[in-house]
Amino acid sequence: MSLIVFPAIDLKGGQVVRLAEGDMDRATVYGDDPTHQAMLFAEAGAQHLHVVDLDGAFAGESVNGEAVQAIVKAFPGHVQLGGGIRKPENVERWFDLGVSRVVIGTAALENPDFVRDMAKAYPGGIVVAVDAKDGMVATRGWADVSTVSVEDLARRFEDAGVASLLFTDVGRDGMLKGCNVPATVDLARAVRIPVIASGGVAGIGDIHMLALHHQDGVEGVITGRALYDGRLDLAAALSVAAAA
């Protein structure tokens, strides 16, 4: 299994956007047709998508549901979805609609039993988002910072049956500073759960670096702004990842 590249589609008000450091007031709009964007990624060879309902992350419930459904229906591969998924009925609904994996963030810290229950109910379908600000876990759309360390939260789910950990360095997200490869690899080595890297991917060099650590437990990488700004060619990224 090679490194998985997840092109990102972040939804705000039904539009495709990217945020800077998770700040809703610093959103750049890249289009108003999420389904078209998903198909462009598919045409470039993507077999996986990472979709985030940004409004949902702050509201604690689905806000861009129609757009997500349209993406899932059109995209021929696997869709991983996050943003405001904090109740069992939310999880069940998205799996019923064809989402491949559901990302749980805030609820993982505030209600860990919920994650364990969902991981048992949907084997291989639950991803825990570990969002870090200076090494500590951030929640509620990254607006709140906890006193729990990234590794501490990750270890709580080692035996829960979650599919992966999605590690985001919030300070780098949408900033094109380069992915925090050392922190990602440290987390992958510290736990027995595969880790997906996110936040700050600036170009093909980040894909190369992460691919080198595929054997350490780095399962994949999410990239958004670098693709939209033309700094990273998706087909090239997929080629590098396939060689991992």
Tab-separated table of C-alpha atoms in Angstrom, residues 3-145:
chain	number	residue	atom	x	y	z
A	3	LEU	CA	1.146	6.731	0.573
A	4	ILE	CA	-2.399	8.060	0.072
A	5	VAL	CA	-2.761	11.599	-1.274
A	6	PHE	CA	-6.031	13.241	-0.236
A	7	PRO	CA	-6.874	16.415	-2.191
A	8	ALA	CA	-8.926	18.602	0.154
A	9	ILE	CA	-12.259	20.259	-0.464
A	10	ASP	CA	-13.229	22.580	2.381
A	11	LEU	CA	-16.808	23.855	2.285
A	12	LYS	CA	-18.025	27.202	3.613
A	13	GLY	CA	-21.412	28.492	2.547
A	14	GLY	CA	-21.497	25.908	-0.230
A	15	GLN	CA	-18.256	27.242	-1.728
A	16	VAL	CA	-14.807	25.678	-2.016
A	17	VAL	CA	-12.473	27.635	0.265
A	18	ARG	CA	-9.170	27.409	2.102
A	19	LEU	CA	-8.594	28.990	5.487
A	20	ALA	CA	-5.371	30.420	6.883
A	21	GLU	CA	-4.552	28.771	10.232
A	22	GLY	CA	-8.169	27.654	10.607
A	23	ASP	CA	-9.473	31.244	10.769
A	24	MET	CA	-12.963	31.522	9.219
A	25	ASP	CA	-12.375	35.241	8.681
A	26	ARG	CA	-9.329	34.470	6.517
A	27	ALA	CA	-11.003	32.336	3.870
A	28	THR	CA	-9.953	32.334	0.217
A	29	VAL	CA	-12.726	31.245	-2.158
A	30	TYR	CA	-11.566	28.918	-4.950
A	31	GLY	CA	-14.904	28.104	-6.544
A	32	ASP	CA	-18.632	27.718	-6.095
A	33	ASP	CA	-18.991	24.223	-7.584
A	34	PRO	CA	-17.577	21.609	-5.163
A	35	THR	CA	-18.688	18.698	-7.338
A	36	HIS	CA	-16.813	20.082	-10.344
A	37	GLN	CA	-13.699	20.431	-8.179
A	38	ALA	CA	-14.046	16.832	-7.015
A	39	MET	CA	-14.223	15.645	-10.610
A	40	LEU	CA	-11.128	17.662	-11.552
A	41	PHE	CA	-9.243	15.834	-8.809
A	42	ALA	CA	-10.609	12.508	-10.058
A	43	GLU	CA	-9.481	13.287	-13.607
A	44	ALA	CA	-5.970	13.932	-12.273
A	45	GLY	CA	-5.968	10.434	-10.793
A	46	ALA	CA	-7.161	10.955	-7.218
A	47	GLN	CA	-8.821	7.927	-5.654
A	48	HIS	CA	-9.406	9.598	-2.291
A	49	LEU	CA	-10.888	12.943	-1.249
A	50	HIS	CA	-10.847	14.728	2.085
A	51	VAL	CA	-13.952	16.878	2.516
A	52	VAL	CA	-14.538	19.237	5.446
A	53	ASP	CA	-17.775	20.990	6.347
A	54	LEU	CA	-16.164	24.059	7.907
A	55	ASP	CA	-19.466	25.618	8.924
A	56	GLY	CA	-20.376	22.289	10.482
A	57	ALA	CA	-17.159	22.201	12.514
A	58	PHE	CA	-18.191	25.411	14.255
A	59	ALA	CA	-21.925	24.635	14.433
A	60	GLY	CA	-21.486	21.079	15.689
A	61	GLU	CA	-23.814	19.710	13.024
A	62	SER	CA	-23.952	19.337	9.249
A	63	VAL	CA	-24.364	22.649	7.410
A	64	ASN	CA	-23.110	21.892	3.887
A	65	GLY	CA	-24.878	18.545	3.645
A	66	GLU	CA	-26.230	19.012	0.127
A	67	ALA	CA	-22.802	19.842	-1.264
A	68	VAL	CA	-21.261	16.833	0.488
A	69	GLN	CA	-23.936	14.513	-0.872
A	70	ALA	CA	-23.346	15.795	-4.402
A	71	ILE	CA	-19.595	15.188	-4.076
A	72	VAL	CA	-20.076	11.654	-2.740
A	73	LYS	CA	-22.488	10.836	-5.549
A	74	ALA	CA	-20.178	12.136	-8.293
A	75	PHE	CA	-16.697	11.172	-7.080
A	76	PRO	CA	-15.732	7.638	-8.209
A	77	GLY	CA	-13.364	6.979	-5.304
A	78	HIS	CA	-13.358	7.189	-1.512
A	79	VAL	CA	-14.580	10.256	0.381
A	80	GLN	CA	-13.323	10.997	3.886
A	81	LEU	CA	-15.539	13.548	5.670
A	82	GLY	CA	-15.072	15.734	8.722
A	83	GLY	CA	-16.668	18.766	10.328
A	84	GLY	CA	-19.207	18.822	13.150
A	85	ILE	CA	-19.705	15.057	13.381
A	86	ARG	CA	-20.394	14.594	17.080
A	87	LYS	CA	-23.453	12.311	17.321
A	88	PRO	CA	-24.102	8.650	16.365
A	89	GLU	CA	-26.936	9.632	14.038
A	90	ASN	CA	-24.548	11.946	12.136
A	91	VAL	CA	-22.089	9.106	11.625
A	92	GLU	CA	-24.785	6.656	10.554
A	93	ARG	CA	-26.254	9.143	8.076
A	94	TRP	CA	-22.971	9.770	6.296
A	95	PHE	CA	-22.082	6.100	5.979
A	96	ASP	CA	-25.569	5.430	4.624
A	97	LEU	CA	-24.991	8.159	2.024
A	98	GLY	CA	-21.763	6.572	0.827
A	99	VAL	CA	-18.955	8.289	2.739
A	100	SER	CA	-16.009	5.888	3.182
A	101	ARG	CA	-14.534	7.306	6.379
A	102	VAL	CA	-15.751	9.787	8.963
A	103	VAL	CA	-13.389	12.096	10.841
A	104	ILE	CA	-14.191	12.817	14.489
A	105	GLY	CA	-12.347	15.693	16.136
A	106	THR	CA	-13.876	17.651	19.007
A	107	ALA	CA	-15.911	14.671	20.205
A	108	ALA	CA	-12.745	12.560	20.465
A	109	LEU	CA	-11.510	14.753	23.295
A	110	GLU	CA	-14.842	15.540	24.922
A	111	ASN	CA	-16.550	12.160	24.497
A	112	PRO	CA	-14.012	9.373	23.858
A	113	ASP	CA	-16.591	6.623	24.449
A	114	PHE	CA	-18.468	7.937	21.417
A	115	VAL	CA	-15.388	7.310	19.271
A	116	ARG	CA	-14.910	3.813	20.671
A	117	ASP	CA	-18.568	2.950	20.067
A	118	MET	CA	-18.439	4.248	16.501
A	119	ALA	CA	-15.167	2.418	15.779
A	120	LYS	CA	-16.814	-0.843	16.861
A	121	ALA	CA	-19.942	-0.142	14.826
A	122	TYR	CA	-18.024	0.885	11.691
A	123	PRO	CA	-14.732	-1.084	11.528
A	124	GLY	CA	-12.116	0.729	9.474
A	125	GLY	CA	-14.382	3.727	9.062
A	126	ILE	CA	-13.488	6.095	11.901
A	127	VAL	CA	-10.600	8.569	11.783
A	128	VAL	CA	-9.659	10.610	14.863
A	129	ALA	CA	-8.540	14.162	14.148
A	130	VAL	CA	-5.640	15.236	16.324
A	131	ASP	CA	-5.350	18.971	15.756
A	132	ALA	CA	-2.337	20.575	17.394
A	133	LYS	CA	-1.440	24.088	18.450
A	134	ASP	CA	2.078	24.054	19.881
A	135	GLY	CA	1.748	20.353	20.661
A	136	MET	CA	-1.582	20.645	22.497
A	137	VAL	CA	-4.951	19.466	21.166
A	138	ALA	CA	-7.228	22.136	19.660
A	139	THR	CA	-10.997	21.626	19.352
A	140	ARG	CA	-14.230	23.265	18.132
A	141	GLY	CA	-12.979	24.353	14.751
A	142	TRP	CA	-9.579	24.961	16.371
A	143	ALA	CA	-11.014	27.850	18.381
A	144	ASP	CA	-10.229	26.202	21.742
A	145	VAL	CA	-6.901	24.797	22.921
